[in-house]
Amino acid sequence: MIVMLISETSEKEASALYRVARDKAAIYTEEKWDWIYCNTIEKLNEQLEAETPVDMYCLDITMKNAIEVIIKLRKNTPDAYMILIAEPRISPLVYMRPSIHAESLMLRPLSMSQIQSVLDEAVSQMADRLQQGTENTFTVECRGEKSRFYYHQIAYFEAREKKVFLNTGDEEYGFSDTLDRLNEELDDMFIRVHRSFLVNKKKIRNIYLSQNRMVLDDDVEIPLARSYKPAIKEFMEGRKEDDRSKSQKLDSIL
């Protein structure tokens, strides 16, 4: 899934941006797109705190304190495509900085030709990125519609009802496949913990070997099968070693 966030004070301009982006997305990509609209700096801050993975931003820098929030958004999502909306009265020194690293710029007053031109280039480049950056993504196709997910968005895969379901914590998407094949094909970020579950290692919060269960982020409980405990113990030892290494590095810095 591609997520585009539009932060724009003018509802008329936001509506135009959405319509054009939607049309360009249909032309250049086959993935499913989701849209987020923020018309105030408070809502933009809420998105920042929610840490929702976003692939493309269209951000109005004329909002009060917008630059500070945009810098944080860039830090949280360094690979996102960023479009800024500015005004001629604002010096480029304010927003043309490495900590923001915007790929495109629109200047008010926004004309339809400007919106069309900028979004055509932005969405086409986004499509190129999708084709080139598939090694850290997983694509689900259902009823002819494709949804693409970065590995860090996926909490776990579950096999049930003769299908596999990708779960993000908030939503799930069913498709035809097997966990055996996914276990072989996917990045080692994932670990098999049960015949019906393949889990993202980075989402694991607690492991209870004696209780045959583990807890992921957002308090999601996953069963742990006895036959997979050796692999889980090895994973736990590796994580402890990483923690010790990080602690030693911190001590050397201090």
Coordinates of C-alpha atoms in Angstrom, one line a residue:
M1 CA 0.0 0.0 0.0
I2 CA 1.2 3.5 -0.9
V3 CA 0.3 6.2 1.7
M4 CA 0.2 9.8 0.6
L5 CA -0.2 12.6 3.2
I6 CA -1.6 15.9 2.1
S7 CA -1.1 18.7 4.6
E8 CA -2.8 21.8 3.2
T9 CA -4.7 24.7 4.8
S10 CA -6.9 25.3 1.8
E11 CA -9.6 22.6 1.3
K12 CA -10.0 23.7 -2.3
E13 CA -6.3 23.2 -3.0
A14 CA -6.2 20.0 -1.0
S15 CA -9.1 18.6 -3.1
A16 CA -7.3 19.5 -6.3
L17 CA -4.1 17.8 -5.1
Y18 CA -5.9 14.7 -4.1
R19 CA -7.8 14.4 -7.4
V20 CA -4.7 14.9 -9.5
A21 CA -2.5 12.5 -7.3
R22 CA -5.2 9.9 -7.5
D23 CA -5.4 10.1 -11.3
K24 CA -1.6 10.0 -11.7
A25 CA -1.4 7.0 -9.3
A26 CA -3.9 5.1 -11.5
I27 CA -1.8 5.8 -14.5
Y28 CA 1.7 5.0 -13.2
T29 CA 1.1 2.3 -10.5
E30 CA -0.9 -0.8 -9.8
E31 CA -0.6 -0.6 -6.0
K32 CA -3.4 0.4 -3.7
W33 CA -3.1 4.0 -2.4
D34 CA -4.3 5.4 0.9
W35 CA -4.8 9.1 1.6
I36 CA -4.3 11.2 4.8
Y37 CA -5.5 14.8 5.0
C38 CA -4.2 17.2 7.6
N39 CA -5.6 20.8 7.5
T40 CA -4.0 22.0 10.7
I41 CA -0.5 21.8 12.3
E42 CA -2.2 20.0 15.3
K43 CA -3.4 17.2 12.9
L44 CA 0.1 17.0 11.3
N45 CA 1.6 16.7 14.8
E46 CA -0.8 13.8 15.5
Q47 CA 0.4 12.0 12.4
L48 CA 4.0 12.6 13.5
E49 CA 3.2 11.0 16.9
A50 CA 1.3 8.1 15.4
E51 CA 4.4 7.2 13.3
T52 CA 2.3 6.1 10.4
P53 CA 4.5 4.9 7.5
V54 CA 4.1 7.5 4.7
D55 CA 5.5 7.1 1.2
M56 CA 4.8 10.6 -0.2
Y57 CA 4.1 14.0 1.5
C58 CA 2.6 17.2 0.1
L59 CA 3.2 19.7 2.9
D60 CA 2.2 23.3 3.3
I61 CA 5.1 25.1 5.0
T62 CA 3.1 28.3 5.6
M63 CA 1.5 26.6 8.6
K64 CA 2.8 28.0 11.9
N65 CA 5.7 25.7 13.2
A66 CA 5.4 23.6 10.1
I67 CA 9.2 23.5 9.4
E68 CA 9.9 22.0 12.8
V69 CA 7.3 19.3 12.2
I70 CA 8.5 18.6 8.7
I71 CA 12.1 18.1 9.8
K72 CA 10.9 15.5 12.3
L73 CA 8.8 13.8 9.6
R74 CA 11.8 13.6 7.3
K75 CA 13.9 12.1 10.1
N76 CA 11.1 9.5 10.8
T77 CA 10.6 8.6 7.1
P78 CA 13.9 9.3 5.3
D79 CA 12.9 7.5 2.1
A80 CA 9.5 9.3 1.6
Y81 CA 9.0 11.5 -1.5
M82 CA 8.5 15.1 -0.2
I83 CA 6.7 17.9 -2.0
L84 CA 6.6 21.4 -0.3
I85 CA 4.0 24.1 -0.9
A86 CA 5.4 27.6 -0.3
E87 CA 4.9 31.2 -1.1
P88 CA 7.2 33.6 -3.0
R89 CA 7.5 35.8 0.2
I90 CA 9.3 32.9 2.1
S91 CA 13.0 32.7 1.5
P92 CA 14.2 29.4 0.0
L93 CA 16.8 29.3 2.9
V94 CA 13.9 28.4 5.2
Y95 CA 13.0 25.2 3.5
M96 CA 15.8 24.3 1.1
R97 CA 17.9 22.5 3.7
P98 CA 19.4 19.0 4.0
S99 CA 17.3 18.2 7.1
I100 CA 14.2 18.4 4.9
H101 CA 15.6 17.3 1.5
A102 CA 12.4 18.0 -0.5
E103 CA 12.3 16.6 -4.0
S104 CA 9.6 19.0 -5.4
L105 CA 8.2 22.4 -4.8
M106 CA 5.0 24.2 -5.6
L107 CA 4.6 28.0 -5.2
R108 CA 1.3 29.8 -4.5
P109 CA -1.0 30.7 -6.1
L110 CA -1.4 27.1 -7.1
S111 CA -2.5 26.6 -10.7
M112 CA -3.9 23.4 -12.1
S113 CA -1.1 23.2 -14.6
Q114 CA 1.5 23.5 -11.8
I115 CA -0.2 20.8 -9.8
Q116 CA -0.5 18.5 -12.8
S117 CA 3.2 19.0 -13.7
V118 CA 4.6 18.5 -10.2
L119 CA 2.5 15.5 -9.3
D120 CA 3.1 13.9 -12.7
E121 CA 6.8 13.9 -12.1
A122 CA 6.4 13.0 -8.4
V123 CA 4.1 10.0 -8.9
S124 CA 6.1 8.7 -11.9
Q125 CA 9.3 8.9 -9.9
M126 CA 7.5 7.1 -7.0
A127 CA 6.6 4.4 -9.5
D128 CA 10.2 4.0 -10.5
R129 CA 11.2 3.7 -6.8
L130 CA 8.7 0.9 -6.4
Q131 CA 10.1 -1.0 -9.2
Q132 CA 13.7 -0.6 -8.0
G133 CA 13.1 -1.0 -4.2
T134 CA 11.3 -4.3 -4.1
E135 CA 13.9 -6.1 -1.9
N136 CA 12.5 -4.6 1.3
T137 CA 8.8 -4.8 0.4
F138 CA 6.1 -7.4 0.1
T139 CA 3.3 -7.1 -2.4
V140 CA -0.2 -8.6 -2.0
E141 CA -2.5 -9.0 -5.0
C142 CA -6.2 -9.5 -4.3
R143 CA -8.9 -9.2 -6.9
G144 CA -6.5 -7.6 -9.4
E145 CA -5.5 -4.9 -6.9
K146 CA -2.0 -4.7 -5.5
S147 CA -1.0 -3.5 -2.1
R148 CA 2.7 -3.0 -1.2
F149 CA 4.1 -3.1 2.3
Y150 CA 7.5 -2.3 3.7
Y151 CA 8.7 -5.2 5.9
H152 CA 8.7 -2.9 8.9
Q153 CA 4.9 -2.4 8.4
I154 CA 4.2 -6.1 8.7
A155 CA 3.6 -7.6 12.2
Y156 CA 3.1 -11.2 11.1
F157 CA 1.7 -13.7 8.6
E158 CA -0.9 -16.1 9.6
A159 CA -2.1 -19.3 7.7
R160 CA -5.7 -20.1 8.1
E161 CA -8.7 -21.0 5.9
K162 CA -6.4 -22.3 3.2
K163 CA -4.9 -18.8 2.7
V164 CA -2.2 -16.6 4.2
F165 CA -3.1 -13.4 5.9
L166 CA -0.7 -10.4 6.2
N167 CA -1.4 -8.5 9.4
T168 CA -0.1 -4.9 10.0
G169 CA -1.6 -4.6 13.5
D170 CA -4.5 -2.5 12.2
E171 CA -5.5 -4.4 9.1
E172 CA -5.1 -7.8 7.5
Y173 CA -4.9 -8.9 3.8
G174 CA -5.6 -12.4 2.6
F175 CA -3.9 -14.0 -0.4
S176 CA -3.0 -17.4 -1.9
D177 CA 0.3 -18.7 -0.7
T178 CA 1.9 -20.9 1.9
L179 CA 4.0 -20.1 5.0
D180 CA 6.6 -22.7 4.0
R181 CA 7.3 -20.7 0.8
L182 CA 7.2 -17.4 2.5
N183 CA 9.6 -18.7 5.2
E184 CA 12.1 -19.5 2.5
E185 CA 11.6 -16.4 0.3
L186 CA 11.3 -13.6 2.9
D187 CA 14.1 -11.6 4.5
D188 CA 15.5 -13.0 7.7
M189 CA 13.7 -10.2 9.5
F190 CA 10.9 -12.8 9.9
I191 CA 11.0 -16.0 12.0
R192 CA 8.7 -19.0 12.0
V193 CA 7.2 -19.6 15.5
H194 CA 4.3 -21.9 14.8
R195 CA 3.0 -23.8 11.8
S196 CA 0.4 -21.0 11.4
F197 CA 2.6 -18.0 12.2
L198 CA 5.5 -16.2 10.7
V199 CA 6.5 -13.2 12.8
N200 CA 8.5 -10.0 12.3
K201 CA 11.4 -10.2 14.7
K202 CA 11.4 -6.4 15.3
K203 CA 7.8 -6.6 16.5
I204 CA 8.5 -9.1 19.2
R205 CA 8.3 -7.5 22.7
N206 CA 8.3 -10.5 25.1
I207 CA 8.8 -14.2 24.8
Y208 CA 7.4 -16.7 27.3
L209 CA 8.9 -20.1 26.5
S210 CA 7.3 -21.9 29.5
Q211 CA 3.9 -20.6 28.4
N212 CA 4.3 -21.3 24.7
R213 CA 3.5 -17.8 23.7
M214 CA 5.0 -14.4 22.7
V215 CA 3.7 -10.9 22.8
L216 CA 4.2 -8.4 19.9
D217 CA 3.8 -4.7 19.8
D218 CA 0.3 -3.5 20.7
D219 CA -0.1 -6.5 23.0
V220 CA -0.7 -8.9 20.2
E221 CA -0.3 -12.5 21.5
I222 CA 1.1 -15.2 19.2
P223 CA 1.3 -19.0 20.0
L224 CA 4.7 -20.5 20.2
A225 CA 5.1 -24.1 19.1
R226 CA 7.5 -26.5 20.8
S227 CA 9.2 -27.5 17.6
Y228 CA 10.2 -23.9 16.9
K229 CA 11.6 -23.2 20.3
P230 CA 15.3 -24.0 19.4
A231 CA 15.1 -21.2 16.7
I232 CA 13.5 -18.8 19.1
K233 CA 16.1 -19.5 21.8
E234 CA 18.9 -18.8 19.2
F235 CA 17.1 -15.6 18.3
M236 CA 16.9 -14.6 21.9
E237 CA 20.6 -15.2 22.5
G238 CA 21.4 -13.1 19.4
R239 CA 19.2 -10.2 20.6
K240 CA 20.9 -10.3 24.0
E241 CA 24.3 -10.2 22.3
D242 CA 23.2 -7.2 20.3
D243 CA 22.0 -5.4 23.4
R244 CA 25.3 -6.1 25.2
S245 CA 27.2 -4.7 22.1
K246 CA 25.1 -1.6 22.1
S247 CA 25.6 -1.1 25.8
Q248 CA 29.4 -1.4 25.4
K249 CA 29.4 1.1 22.6
L250 CA 27.4 3.5 24.8
D251 CA 29.8 3.1 27.7
S252 CA 32.8 3.8 25.4
I253 CA 31.1 7.0 24.2
L254 CA 30.3 8.2 27.7

